[in-house]
């Protein structure tokens, strides 16, 4: 009887050792996964998360006091484009975003895919608006609100012919032309229609 009891202990001892080893391996794997997740998160940029929100509505706080609801359509390396509840197209420099709120947390991540995505910076999108001769509203960090047509886009500024949006950009409609420093722009809105 003594011999059969001893034989019965070995399998239990080995099973216990195996379970402990599995537990240690599982804990080590969990720590490695957590560390890799932290490392991947450390490399994320705001644009990567916002790209994951394409097709969704978000509330963005811009600067100190402007909040806008935007249905996100596209996100470049330094801009977000979409439309607001009125149907107006909006272009927002990522640098003007202070806070992002959604109906659910933005978890999906999408990186830029190719040289066209990476090369399509804010200046390129603003130049397209200038080419289209589109009437726009420009909100600036100091609370300024300008209406008119973008005439030119430089490296760090836009030249805006200020005129009522319900009038075409004609010399008789232009009140003045001003330079707006790009880093002060919170939002460029193009009315629907």
XYZ file of C-alpha atoms in Angstrom:
193
model
C 0.000 0.000 0.000
C 2.883 2.267 0.771
C 4.210 1.780 -2.786
C 0.898 2.613 -4.511
C 0.510 5.784 -2.420
C 3.968 6.930 -3.497
C 3.190 6.254 -7.152
C 0.019 8.281 -6.739
C 1.978 11.299 -5.480
C 4.311 11.630 -8.457
C 1.646 12.430 -11.032
C 0.118 14.991 -8.647
C 3.542 16.560 -8.002
C 4.324 16.763 -11.737
C 0.851 18.135 -12.499
C 1.360 20.821 -9.839
C 4.813 21.726 -11.234
C 3.403 21.840 -14.770
C 0.526 24.096 -13.678
C 2.954 26.460 -11.927
C 5.187 26.583 -15.012
C 2.158 27.289 -17.234
C 1.106 30.041 -14.844
C 4.574 31.606 -15.004
C 4.630 31.354 -18.804
C 1.132 32.884 -19.033
C 2.155 35.718 -16.716
C 5.321 36.299 -18.759
C 3.305 36.315 -21.988
C 0.779 38.753 -20.478
C 3.633 41.064 -19.418
C 5.183 40.898 -22.886
C 1.837 41.658 -24.586
C 1.247 44.595 -22.209
C 4.734 45.966 -22.888
C 4.329 45.669 -26.656
C 0.914 47.360 -26.434
C 2.458 50.257 -24.470
C 5.271 50.537 -27.021
C 2.828 50.558 -29.961
C 0.624 53.139 -28.243
C 3.669 55.345 -27.653
C 4.194 55.505 -31.434
C 0.575 56.483 -32.218
C -0.239 59.958 -33.425
C -3.562 61.765 -33.174
C -4.027 61.446 -36.944
C -3.808 57.634 -36.701
C -6.694 57.527 -34.221
C -8.754 60.134 -36.080
C -8.360 58.156 -39.313
C -9.984 55.275 -37.454
C -13.005 57.540 -36.857
C -13.667 58.184 -40.573
C -17.380 57.884 -41.188
C -18.207 58.785 -37.587
C -19.285 62.000 -35.861
C -16.927 63.569 -33.339
C -17.074 66.685 -31.204
C -13.843 68.658 -31.391
C -12.731 71.493 -29.156
C -10.572 73.900 -31.108
C -8.448 76.463 -29.348
C -9.803 77.787 -26.073
C -13.529 77.947 -26.717
C -14.735 76.643 -30.088
C -16.573 73.314 -30.098
C -17.747 71.796 -33.347
C -19.484 68.571 -34.260
C -17.854 67.036 -37.341
C -18.690 63.959 -39.369
C -15.148 62.850 -40.244
C -14.510 62.032 -43.912
C -10.735 62.151 -44.304
C -7.620 62.730 -42.207
C -4.235 63.716 -43.549
C -0.926 64.039 -41.761
C -1.817 67.483 -40.345
C -5.525 68.045 -41.111
C -9.006 66.613 -40.698
C -11.832 67.120 -43.208
C -15.522 66.461 -42.860
C -18.832 68.257 -42.595
C -20.746 69.894 -39.776
C -24.480 69.506 -38.964
C -25.384 72.305 -41.421
C -23.726 70.350 -44.241
C -20.821 72.804 -44.540
C -17.446 71.292 -45.429
C -14.872 71.851 -42.690
C -11.108 71.652 -42.789
C -9.363 71.594 -39.417
C -5.613 71.738 -38.807
C -4.782 68.949 -36.347
C -2.685 71.428 -34.383
C -5.818 73.387 -33.484
C -7.541 70.383 -31.864
C -7.461 70.503 -28.069
C -9.943 67.738 -27.246
C -11.788 64.961 -29.119
C -15.080 63.531 -27.917
C -17.164 60.838 -29.574
C -20.172 58.713 -28.821
C -17.673 55.933 -28.212
C -13.902 56.030 -27.719
C -11.837 56.054 -30.892
C -9.994 52.716 -30.737
C -9.461 51.762 -34.357
C -6.126 52.907 -35.756
C -5.335 53.552 -39.402
C -1.922 54.623 -40.593
C -1.214 56.610 -43.753
C -0.961 54.278 -46.706
C 1.255 55.787 -49.331
C 3.194 58.779 -50.645
C 0.008 60.552 -51.801
C -1.489 60.393 -48.295
C 1.754 61.437 -46.636
C 2.325 64.277 -49.141
C -1.192 65.718 -48.922
C -0.513 68.277 -46.213
C -2.744 71.137 -45.062
C -1.173 73.586 -47.521
C -2.099 71.303 -50.424
C -5.751 71.171 -49.341
C -5.848 74.952 -48.829
C -4.349 75.465 -52.315
C -7.177 73.327 -53.714
C -9.717 75.642 -52.055
C -7.859 78.617 -53.552
C -7.971 77.026 -57.031
C -11.705 76.376 -56.658
C -12.226 80.053 -55.734
C -14.469 78.783 -52.959
C -15.949 81.215 -50.493
C -14.841 80.243 -46.982
C -15.151 81.218 -43.351
C -11.857 81.222 -41.435
C -11.815 81.045 -37.622
C -8.605 82.053 -35.880
C -7.186 81.381 -32.415
C -7.788 84.963 -31.271
C -11.534 84.624 -31.878
C -11.385 86.175 -35.345
C -13.956 85.188 -37.939
C -13.184 86.145 -41.538
C -15.227 85.501 -44.689
C -13.903 85.546 -48.212
C -11.849 83.736 -50.812
C -8.357 82.309 -50.421
C -6.211 83.983 -53.072
C -2.843 82.395 -52.303
C -1.310 79.871 -49.934
C 2.269 80.208 -48.766
C 4.372 77.984 -46.555
C 3.003 79.497 -43.348
C 0.174 81.831 -44.380
C -2.905 82.236 -46.524
C -3.862 85.398 -48.346
C -7.597 85.998 -47.911
C -9.706 88.437 -49.924
C -12.340 89.411 -47.362
C -15.856 89.808 -48.768
C -19.407 88.690 -47.951
C -19.921 84.998 -48.678
C -23.113 85.702 -50.580
C -21.098 87.705 -53.140
C -18.522 86.455 -55.631
C -14.931 87.586 -55.267
C -15.025 90.682 -57.429
C -12.981 93.840 -56.853
C -16.148 95.725 -55.923
C -17.060 93.108 -53.257
C -13.597 92.810 -51.652
C -13.352 94.937 -48.481
C -9.652 94.211 -47.949
C -7.011 91.523 -48.445
C -5.159 90.135 -45.437
C -2.558 87.536 -44.567
C -3.590 84.923 -42.009
C -0.750 83.007 -40.334
C -1.439 79.284 -40.867
C -0.700 78.236 -37.289
C -3.447 80.605 -36.043
C -6.175 78.934 -38.125
C -8.649 76.868 -36.078
C -11.051 76.021 -38.869
C -11.835 76.686 -42.512
C -15.513 76.192 -43.323
C -17.002 76.074 -46.815
C -20.784 76.660 -46.778
C -23.034 73.987 -48.289
C -24.104 74.369 -51.874
